[in-house]
CSV table of C-alpha atoms and ligand atoms in Angstrom, one decimal:
chain,number,residue,atom,x,y,z
A,42,MET,CA,-0.1,0.0,0.0
A,43,GLY,CA,1.4,3.4,-0.8
A,44,SER,CA,1.4,6.6,1.3
A,45,ASP,CA,-0.6,9.9,1.3
A,46,CYS,CA,2.6,11.9,1.8
A,47,ASP,CA,6.3,11.4,2.4
A,48,ILE,CA,6.5,12.9,6.0
A,49,ALA,CA,3.7,13.6,8.6
A,50,ILE,CA,4.5,16.3,11.1
A,51,VAL,CA,2.4,15.9,14.2
A,52,GLY,CA,2.1,19.4,16.0
A,53,GLY,CA,1.8,22.8,14.4
A,54,GLY,CA,3.6,24.9,17.1
A,55,PRO,CA,6.6,27.0,15.8
A,56,ILE,CA,8.7,24.0,15.6
A,57,GLY,CA,6.3,21.9,13.4
A,58,ILE,CA,5.4,24.8,11.2
A,59,TRP,CA,9.3,25.3,10.5
A,60,GLY,CA,9.4,21.6,9.8
A,61,LEU,CA,7.0,22.3,6.9
A,62,TYR,CA,9.5,24.9,5.5
A,63,HIS,CA,12.3,22.4,5.7
A,64,SER,CA,10.2,19.7,4.0
A,65,HIS,CA,9.5,22.2,1.2
A,66,LEU,CA,13.3,23.1,1.0
A,67,ARG,CA,14.1,19.3,0.6
A,68,GLN,CA,11.2,18.9,-2.0
A,69,VAL,CA,9.4,16.3,0.1
A,70,ASP,CA,5.7,16.2,0.4
A,71,ALA,CA,4.7,16.8,4.0
A,72,ARG,CA,1.5,17.2,6.0
A,73,LEU,CA,1.2,19.1,9.2
A,74,PHE,CA,-1.5,18.0,11.9
A,75,ASP,CA,-2.5,20.2,14.9
A,76,SER,CA,-5.3,19.3,17.1
A,77,LEU,CA,-6.0,23.1,17.8
A,78,PRO,CA,-8.0,25.2,15.3
A,79,GLU,CA,-5.0,27.5,14.6
A,80,LEU,CA,-1.3,27.0,14.2
A,81,GLY,CA,1.2,28.4,16.5
A,82,GLY,CA,1.2,26.1,19.6
A,83,GLN,CA,2.1,27.8,22.9
A,84,LEU,CA,2.8,31.1,21.2
A,85,MET,CA,-0.8,31.4,20.0
A,86,ALA,CA,-2.5,29.7,22.8
A,87,MET,CA,-0.6,31.1,25.8
A,88,TYR,CA,1.2,34.3,25.1
A,89,PRO,CA,0.2,35.8,21.6
A,90,GLU,CA,0.6,39.3,22.8
A,91,LYS,CA,4.1,38.9,24.5
A,92,ASP,CA,7.3,40.1,23.0
A,93,ILE,CA,10.0,37.5,22.4
A,94,PHE,CA,13.6,38.9,22.4
A,95,ASP,CA,15.7,35.6,21.5
A,96,VAL,CA,14.8,34.7,18.1
A,97,ALA,CA,17.9,35.5,16.0
A,98,GLY,CA,17.3,38.2,13.5
A,99,PHE,CA,14.3,39.7,15.3
A,100,PRO,CA,15.5,42.1,18.1
A,101,ARG,CA,11.9,42.0,19.4
A,102,VAL,CA,8.9,40.2,18.0
A,103,LEU,CA,5.4,39.7,19.1
A,104,ALA,CA,4.7,36.0,19.4
A,105,ARG,CA,1.6,36.4,17.3
A,106,GLU,CA,3.7,38.0,14.6
A,107,LEU,CA,6.5,35.3,14.7
A,108,VAL,CA,3.7,32.8,14.0
A,109,GLU,CA,2.4,34.8,11.1
A,110,GLN,CA,5.9,35.3,9.7
A,111,LEU,CA,6.6,31.5,10.1
A,112,VAL,CA,3.5,30.6,8.4
A,113,ALA,CA,4.0,33.0,5.6
A,114,GLN,CA,7.5,31.5,5.1
A,115,SER,CA,6.6,27.9,5.5
A,116,VAL,CA,3.1,27.1,4.3
A,117,ASP,CA,3.4,27.2,0.5
A,118,ASP,CA,0.2,25.1,0.0
A,119,HIS,CA,-2.6,25.2,2.6
A,120,SER,CA,-3.8,21.8,1.7
A,121,ARG,CA,-0.7,20.5,3.5
A,122,VAL,CA,-2.0,21.9,6.8
A,123,ARG,CA,-4.8,19.9,8.7
A,124,VAL,CA,-5.8,22.1,11.8
A,125,GLY,CA,-8.5,20.8,14.2
A,126,GLU,CA,-7.2,17.3,13.5
A,127,LYS,CA,-5.7,15.5,16.5
A,128,VAL,CA,-3.5,12.7,15.9
A,129,LEU,CA,-4.5,9.6,18.0
A,130,SER,CA,-2.5,6.7,16.9
A,131,LEU,CA,0.7,5.7,15.0
A,132,THR,CA,1.0,2.2,13.6
A,133,ALA,CA,3.9,0.8,11.6
A,134,ASP,CA,2.4,-0.9,8.6
A,135,GLU,CA,4.4,-2.3,5.6
A,136,GLY,CA,7.3,0.1,5.7
A,137,CYS,CA,4.9,3.2,6.4
A,138,TRP,CA,3.3,4.6,9.2
A,139,GLU,CA,-0.4,4.6,9.5
A,140,ILE,CA,-1.5,7.8,11.2
A,141,GLY,CA,-5.1,7.6,12.9
A,142,THR,CA,-6.6,11.1,13.6
A,143,THR,CA,-9.9,12.3,14.7
A,144,GLN,CA,-10.9,12.8,11.1
A,145,GLY,CA,-9.7,9.5,9.7
A,146,GLN,CA,-6.5,7.6,8.5
A,147,HIS,CA,-3.4,8.8,6.7
A,148,ARG,CA,-0.2,7.2,5.6
A,149,ALA,CA,3.4,8.5,5.6
A,150,LYS,CA,6.7,7.1,4.9
A,151,ALA,CA,8.1,8.9,8.0
A,152,VAL,CA,6.7,10.8,11.1
A,153,VAL,CA,8.1,13.8,12.8
A,154,VAL,CA,6.6,14.4,16.3
A,155,ALA,CA,6.6,18.0,17.4
A,156,THR,CA,3.8,17.9,19.9
A,157,GLY,CA,5.4,20.2,22.4
A,158,LEU,CA,3.8,20.2,25.7
A,159,GLY,CA,0.9,18.0,24.3
A,160,ALA,CA,-2.6,19.3,25.3
A,161,PHE,CA,-2.0,22.1,27.9
A,162,ARG,CA,-4.7,23.3,30.1
A,163,PRO,CA,-4.4,26.3,32.5
A,164,LYS,CA,-4.5,25.6,36.2
A,165,THR,CA,-7.8,27.0,37.8
A,166,LEU,CA,-8.4,28.6,41.1
A,167,GLY,CA,-11.1,26.1,42.1
A,168,VAL,CA,-13.4,29.0,43.2
A,169,ALA,CA,-17.2,28.7,42.7
A,170,GLY,CA,-18.4,30.4,39.5
A,171,GLU,CA,-15.0,30.3,37.8
A,172,GLU,CA,-16.2,28.0,35.0
A,173,ARG,CA,-19.3,30.1,34.6
A,174,PHE,CA,-17.4,33.3,34.1
A,175,GLU,CA,-14.7,32.0,31.8
A,176,GLY,CA,-14.7,34.3,28.8
A,177,ARG,CA,-17.0,36.6,30.7
A,178,GLY,CA,-14.5,38.2,32.9
A,179,VAL,CA,-12.3,35.2,33.8
A,180,ALA,CA,-9.3,34.6,31.6
A,181,TYR,CA,-6.3,32.4,31.8
A,182,PHE,CA,-4.4,33.8,28.8
A,183,VAL,CA,-4.2,37.3,27.2
A,184,LYS,CA,-5.6,37.0,23.7
A,185,SER,CA,-5.8,40.6,23.1
A,186,LEU,CA,-4.1,43.6,24.8
A,187,GLN,CA,-7.0,45.7,23.6
A,188,ALA,CA,-9.6,43.7,25.4
A,189,LEU,CA,-7.8,44.1,28.8
A,190,ALA,CA,-6.9,47.9,28.5
A,191,LYS,CA,-8.6,50.5,30.6
A,192,GLN,CA,-10.3,47.8,32.8
A,193,ARG,CA,-10.3,47.0,36.5
A,194,LEU,CA,-8.1,44.2,36.4
A,195,VAL,CA,-7.1,41.5,39.0
A,196,VAL,CA,-4.0,39.3,38.2
A,197,VAL,CA,-3.6,36.2,40.1
A,198,GLY,CA,0.0,34.6,40.5
A,199,GLY,CA,3.6,35.3,41.3
A,200,GLY,CA,5.5,33.9,38.5
A,201,ASP,CA,6.8,35.5,35.3
A,202,SER,CA,3.6,35.4,33.4
A,203,ALA,CA,1.6,37.1,36.3
A,204,VAL,CA,4.3,39.8,37.0
A,205,ASP,CA,4.8,40.4,33.2
A,206,TRP,CA,1.1,41.1,32.6
A,207,VAL,CA,0.9,43.4,35.7
A,208,ASN,CA,3.9,45.3,34.3
A,209,THR,CA,2.2,45.4,30.8
A,210,PHE,CA,-1.1,46.8,32.1
A,211,SER,CA,-0.2,48.9,35.1
A,212,GLU,CA,-0.1,52.1,33.0
A,213,ARG,CA,-3.3,51.5,31.2
A,214,SER,CA,-5.5,49.7,33.5
A,215,GLN,CA,-6.3,49.8,37.2
A,216,VAL,CA,-4.5,46.6,38.4
A,217,THR,CA,-4.3,44.6,41.6
A,218,LEU,CA,-2.0,41.6,42.0
A,219,VAL,CA,-3.1,38.8,44.2
A,220,HIS,CA,-0.5,36.0,45.0
A,221,ARG,CA,-0.7,33.1,47.6
A,222,LEU,CA,2.9,33.0,48.6
A,223,GLU,CA,5.0,35.3,50.4
A,224,ARG,CA,7.5,35.7,47.6
A,225,PHE,CA,7.5,36.1,43.7
A,226,GLN,CA,8.9,33.4,41.5
A,227,ALA,CA,9.6,35.8,38.7
A,228,HIS,CA,12.6,37.6,37.3
A,229,PRO,CA,14.0,40.0,39.8
A,230,ALA,CA,14.1,42.8,37.3
A,231,SER,CA,10.4,42.4,36.6
A,232,VAL,CA,9.5,42.3,40.3
A,233,LYS,CA,11.5,45.4,40.9
A,234,ARG,CA,9.6,47.1,38.0
A,235,LEU,CA,6.3,45.9,39.4
A,236,LEU,CA,7.1,47.1,43.0
A,237,ASP,CA,8.4,50.4,41.7
A,238,SER,CA,5.2,51.1,39.7
A,239,GLY,CA,3.1,51.5,42.9
A,240,THR,CA,0.6,48.7,41.8
A,241,GLU,CA,-1.4,47.2,44.5
A,242,VAL,CA,0.0,43.9,45.5
A,243,LEU,CA,-1.8,41.5,47.9
A,244,MET,CA,0.3,38.7,49.2
A,245,PRO,CA,0.0,36.3,50.7
A,246,TRP,CA,-3.6,36.5,49.8
A,247,GLU,CA,-6.0,34.5,47.8
A,248,VAL,CA,-9.3,34.8,45.8
A,249,CYS,CA,-12.2,33.2,47.7
A,250,ALA,CA,-15.3,34.4,45.7
A,251,LEU,CA,-16.4,35.6,42.4
A,252,ASP,CA,-19.7,37.4,41.8
A,253,GLY,CA,-21.6,38.9,39.1
A,254,ALA,CA,-24.7,38.5,37.1
A,255,ASP,CA,-24.0,37.9,33.4
A,256,ARG,CA,-20.4,38.8,33.7
A,257,LEU,CA,-17.9,39.0,36.5
A,258,GLU,CA,-18.4,42.2,38.5
A,259,SER,CA,-16.3,41.5,41.7
A,260,VAL,CA,-13.7,39.4,43.2
A,261,THR,CA,-13.5,38.8,47.0
A,262,VAL,CA,-10.0,38.3,48.3
A,263,ARG,CA,-8.7,37.3,51.7
A,264,ALA,CA,-5.4,37.5,53.5
A,265,LEU,CA,-4.1,33.9,54.3
A,266,ASP,CA,-3.6,34.8,57.9
A,267,GLY,CA,-7.4,35.5,58.1
A,268,SER,CA,-6.8,39.1,59.1
A,269,GLU,CA,-8.6,40.8,56.3
A,270,GLU,CA,-11.1,40.2,53.5
A,271,ARG,CA,-11.9,42.6,50.7
A,272,ARG,CA,-14.3,42.7,47.8
A,273,LEU,CA,-12.6,44.3,44.7
A,274,PRO,CA,-14.7,45.6,41.8
A,275,CYS,CA,-13.4,43.8,38.7
A,276,ASP,CA,-14.1,43.7,35.0
A,277,GLN,CA,-11.3,41.0,34.2
A,278,LEU,CA,-9.7,38.4,36.4
A,279,LEU,CA,-6.5,37.1,34.8
A,280,VAL,CA,-5.4,33.8,36.3
A,281,CYS,CA,-1.8,33.0,35.8
A,282,ILE,CA,-0.9,30.1,38.1
A,283,GLY,CA,0.6,27.8,35.6
A,284,PHE,CA,-0.7,25.0,33.5
A,285,ASN,CA,-1.1,21.1,33.4
A,286,ALA,CA,0.3,19.4,30.4
A,287,ASP,CA,-0.9,16.0,29.2
A,288,LEU,CA,1.1,14.1,26.5
A,289,GLY,CA,-2.3,12.5,25.6
A,290,PRO,CA,-2.2,9.9,22.9
A,291,LEU,CA,1.5,10.0,22.5
A,292,LYS,CA,2.1,7.8,25.6
A,293,ALA,CA,0.6,4.8,23.5
A,294,TRP,CA,2.8,5.4,20.4
A,295,GLY,CA,5.6,3.1,21.6
A,296,LEU,CA,8.2,5.8,21.9
A,297,THR,CA,10.8,5.6,24.7
A,298,LEU,CA,9.9,8.4,27.1
A,299,SER,CA,12.1,10.0,29.9
A,300,GLY,CA,10.4,12.3,32.3
A,301,GLY,CA,7.5,12.6,30.0
A,302,LYS,CA,9.6,13.6,27.1
A,303,VAL,CA,10.5,11.5,24.0
A,304,GLU,CA,14.2,10.4,24.0
A,305,VAL,CA,16.0,11.2,20.7
A,306,ASP,CA,19.7,10.9,19.4
A,307,ARG,CA,21.7,13.4,17.7
A,308,GLU,CA,19.8,12.7,14.3
A,309,MET,CA,16.5,13.4,16.2
A,310,ARG,CA,15.6,9.6,15.8
A,311,THR,CA,13.4,8.1,18.5
A,312,ASN,CA,13.4,4.4,19.2
A,313,GLN,CA,10.9,3.7,16.5
A,314,PRO,CA,12.4,3.5,12.9
A,315,GLY,CA,11.0,6.2,10.8
A,316,VAL,CA,9.7,8.3,13.8
A,317,PHE,CA,11.7,11.4,14.5
A,318,ALA,CA,11.0,14.2,17.0
A,319,ALA,CA,11.8,17.8,17.6
A,320,GLY,CA,10.9,20.7,19.9
A,321,ASP,CA,9.6,20.9,23.4
A,322,VAL,CA,8.6,17.3,23.3
A,323,VAL,CA,12.0,15.9,23.0
A,324,THR,CA,14.8,15.1,25.6
A,325,TYR,CA,18.5,14.7,25.4
A,326,PRO,CA,21.4,15.8,27.5
A,327,GLY,CA,21.5,19.6,27.5
A,328,LYS,CA,18.1,20.0,26.0
A,329,GLN,CA,16.5,23.5,26.4
A,330,ASN,CA,13.0,24.4,25.6
A,331,LEU,CA,13.6,27.3,23.3
A,332,ILE,CA,12.2,28.2,20.0
A,333,ALA,CA,15.8,28.7,18.5
A,334,ILE,CA,16.8,25.3,19.7
A,335,GLY,CA,13.7,23.6,18.4
A,336,PHE,CA,14.2,25.2,15.0
A,337,ALA,CA,17.6,23.6,14.7
A,338,GLU,CA,16.3,20.2,15.9
A,339,ILE,CA,13.4,20.2,13.4
A,340,ALA,CA,16.0,21.0,10.5
A,341,ILE,CA,17.8,17.8,11.5
A,342,ALA,CA,14.7,15.7,12.0
A,343,ILE,CA,13.3,16.6,8.6
A,344,ARG,CA,16.6,15.7,7.0
A,345,SER,CA,16.6,12.4,8.9
A,346,ALA,CA,13.1,11.7,8.0
A,347,THR,CA,13.8,12.6,4.3
A,348,GLU,CA,16.7,10.0,4.3
A,349,HIS,CA,14.4,7.4,5.9
A,350,ALA,CA,11.6,8.1,3.4
A,351,PHE,CA,14.0,7.8,0.4
A,352,PRO,CA,16.6,5.2,1.4
A,353,GLY,CA,19.9,5.5,-0.4
A,354,VAL,CA,19.3,9.2,-1.4
A,355,LYS,CA,21.7,11.2,0.8
A,356,SER,CA,20.0,14.5,1.4
A,357,GLY,CA,22.9,16.2,3.0
A,358,LEU,CA,23.0,20.0,3.3
A,359,THR,CA,20.7,22.0,1.5
A,360,HIS,CA,21.2,25.9,1.4
A,361,SER,CA,18.0,28.0,0.9
A,362,SER,CA,20.2,30.7,-0.8
A,363,SER,CA,20.9,28.0,-3.5
A,364,ARG,CA,17.3,27.1,-3.9
A,365,GLY,CA,15.9,30.6,-3.9
A,366,PHE,CA,13.1,30.1,-1.4
B,246,LIG,C1,4.7,32.1,28.7
B,246,LIG,C2,5.8,31.5,27.8
B,246,LIG,C3,6.8,32.4,27.3
B,246,LIG,C4,7.8,31.9,26.5
B,246,LIG,N1,8.8,32.6,25.9
B,246,LIG,C5,9.9,32.1,25.2
B,246,LIG,C6,10.8,33.0,24.7
B,246,LIG,O1,10.8,34.2,25.0
B,246,LIG,N2,11.8,32.5,23.9
B,246,LIG,C7,11.7,31.0,23.6
B,246,LIG,O2,12.5,30.7,22.8
B,246,LIG,N3,10.7,30.4,24.1
B,246,LIG,C8,9.9,30.8,24.9
B,246,LIG,N4,8.8,30.0,25.4
B,246,LIG,C9,8.9,28.5,25.1
B,246,LIG,C10,8.4,28.2,23.6
B,246,LIG,O3,7.0,28.7,23.5
B,246,LIG,C11,8.5,26.8,23.4
B,246,LIG,O4,9.8,26.4,23.4
B,246,LIG,C12,7.8,26.4,21.9
B,246,LIG,O5,6.4,26.9,21.9
B,246,LIG,C13,7.9,25.0,21.6
B,246,LIG,O6,7.4,24.8,20.4
B,246,LIG,P1,6.8,23.4,20.0
B,246,LIG,O7,6.4,23.6,18.5
B,246,LIG,O8,7.8,22.3,20.2
B,246,LIG,O9,5.6,22.9,20.9
B,246,LIG,P2,4.1,23.8,21.2
B,246,LIG,O10,4.4,25.2,21.1
B,246,LIG,O11,3.8,23.1,22.5
B,246,LIG,O12,3.3,23.2,20.0
B,246,LIG,C14,3.0,21.8,19.9
B,246,LIG,C15,1.7,21.8,19.1
B,246,LIG,O13,1.4,20.4,19.0
B,246,LIG,C16,0.0,20.2,19.0
B,246,LIG,N5,-0.3,18.8,19.5
B,246,LIG,C17,0.0,18.2,20.6
B,246,LIG,N6,-0.4,16.9,20.7
B,246,LIG,C18,-1.1,16.7,19.4
B,246,LIG,C19,-1.6,15.6,18.7
B,246,LIG,N7,-1.9,14.4,19.4
B,246,LIG,N8,-2.2,15.7,17.6
B,246,LIG,C20,-2.1,16.9,16.8
B,246,LIG,N9,-1.4,18.0,17.4
B,246,LIG,C21,-1.0,17.9,18.7
B,246,LIG,C22,-0.6,21.2,20.0
B,246,LIG,O14,-1.9,21.5,19.9
B,246,LIG,C23,0.3,22.5,19.7
B,246,LIG,O15,-0.1,23.3,18.9
B,246,LIG,C24,7.9,30.4,26.2
B,246,LIG,C25,6.9,29.7,26.7
B,246,LIG,C26,5.8,30.2,27.5
B,246,LIG,C27,4.8,29.2,28.0
């Protein structure tokens, strides 16, 4: 039985998208699958409005813009991209891989896994009414700076994400930070900026109640030592207390895992012949979860996958400047 494509890339985060570019560069036919309705992975789902400073060639780039540029650079043919299609199973079959998804079956000569953190879900406060107000005053990610500007904002958390958002909004909104612990877990320079800004900081305090009719109208917070309780008028509650990641179906794909990550060698090979991996999903000595590092890994993974898909054809080094795209 033949295959639908040469390489199936599972995961359309920044690394998977860049994999599509490298497939094109090597003139192999690739398909990109992502379970979410839009490409971009963590950048679009978790921090589209944050600036990124460590992608070479971009002194500063908004996460959303980086994804837009990556898509413009990598997606030559939109029929190669299958968003809203989750990969459920990978099964070896007559020298190919059978890929079972939520929409059906596909076949590829090689597979590159770039599923990042897997399915990530924000941690919730566990306060009554939280679910009811989600999208109506309760948010876990900032999708649009505009929507939160000039609002009465309560931010929960003490890590980088919470502190960065307070710093972003403190000049344009009325912000209160609520944190359960006695110290921040954020970058000291960001914490200093926050404290210098005069933003109201309540710590160690916690959110204990949410109130409103159709939308969130107020948040009740209390000091952990029980000394005080306050009701804060609030248009938007931004909960930044981390997230839970679930590898999901990948656990059953027969890949060797270590600490919840896929083990790869220097060629980005997994233990399964014909299955390669790159990006946040992989582990090896010295691995760092950075976009720039994932970009390099996927270039290697696509080369390895190409050599697997076309045995005997040494794909070697390919310069984009020689190809002209
Ligand atoms: C708040 C925050 C700030 C950050 N800032 C920086 C920074 O400044 N610089 C930097 O270099 N890095 C930064 N990072 C890290 C960076 O975002 C990650 O390293 C990067 O997103 C990894 O990309 P990825 O494509 O490997 O995985 P992800 O971005 O996690 O994408 C994986 C994709 O795979 C999809 N997927 C998962 N399972 C399946 C499945 N079974 N079927 C189909 N699709 C599936 C997911 O839906 C997702 O879209 C930051 C991360 C966070 C959370």
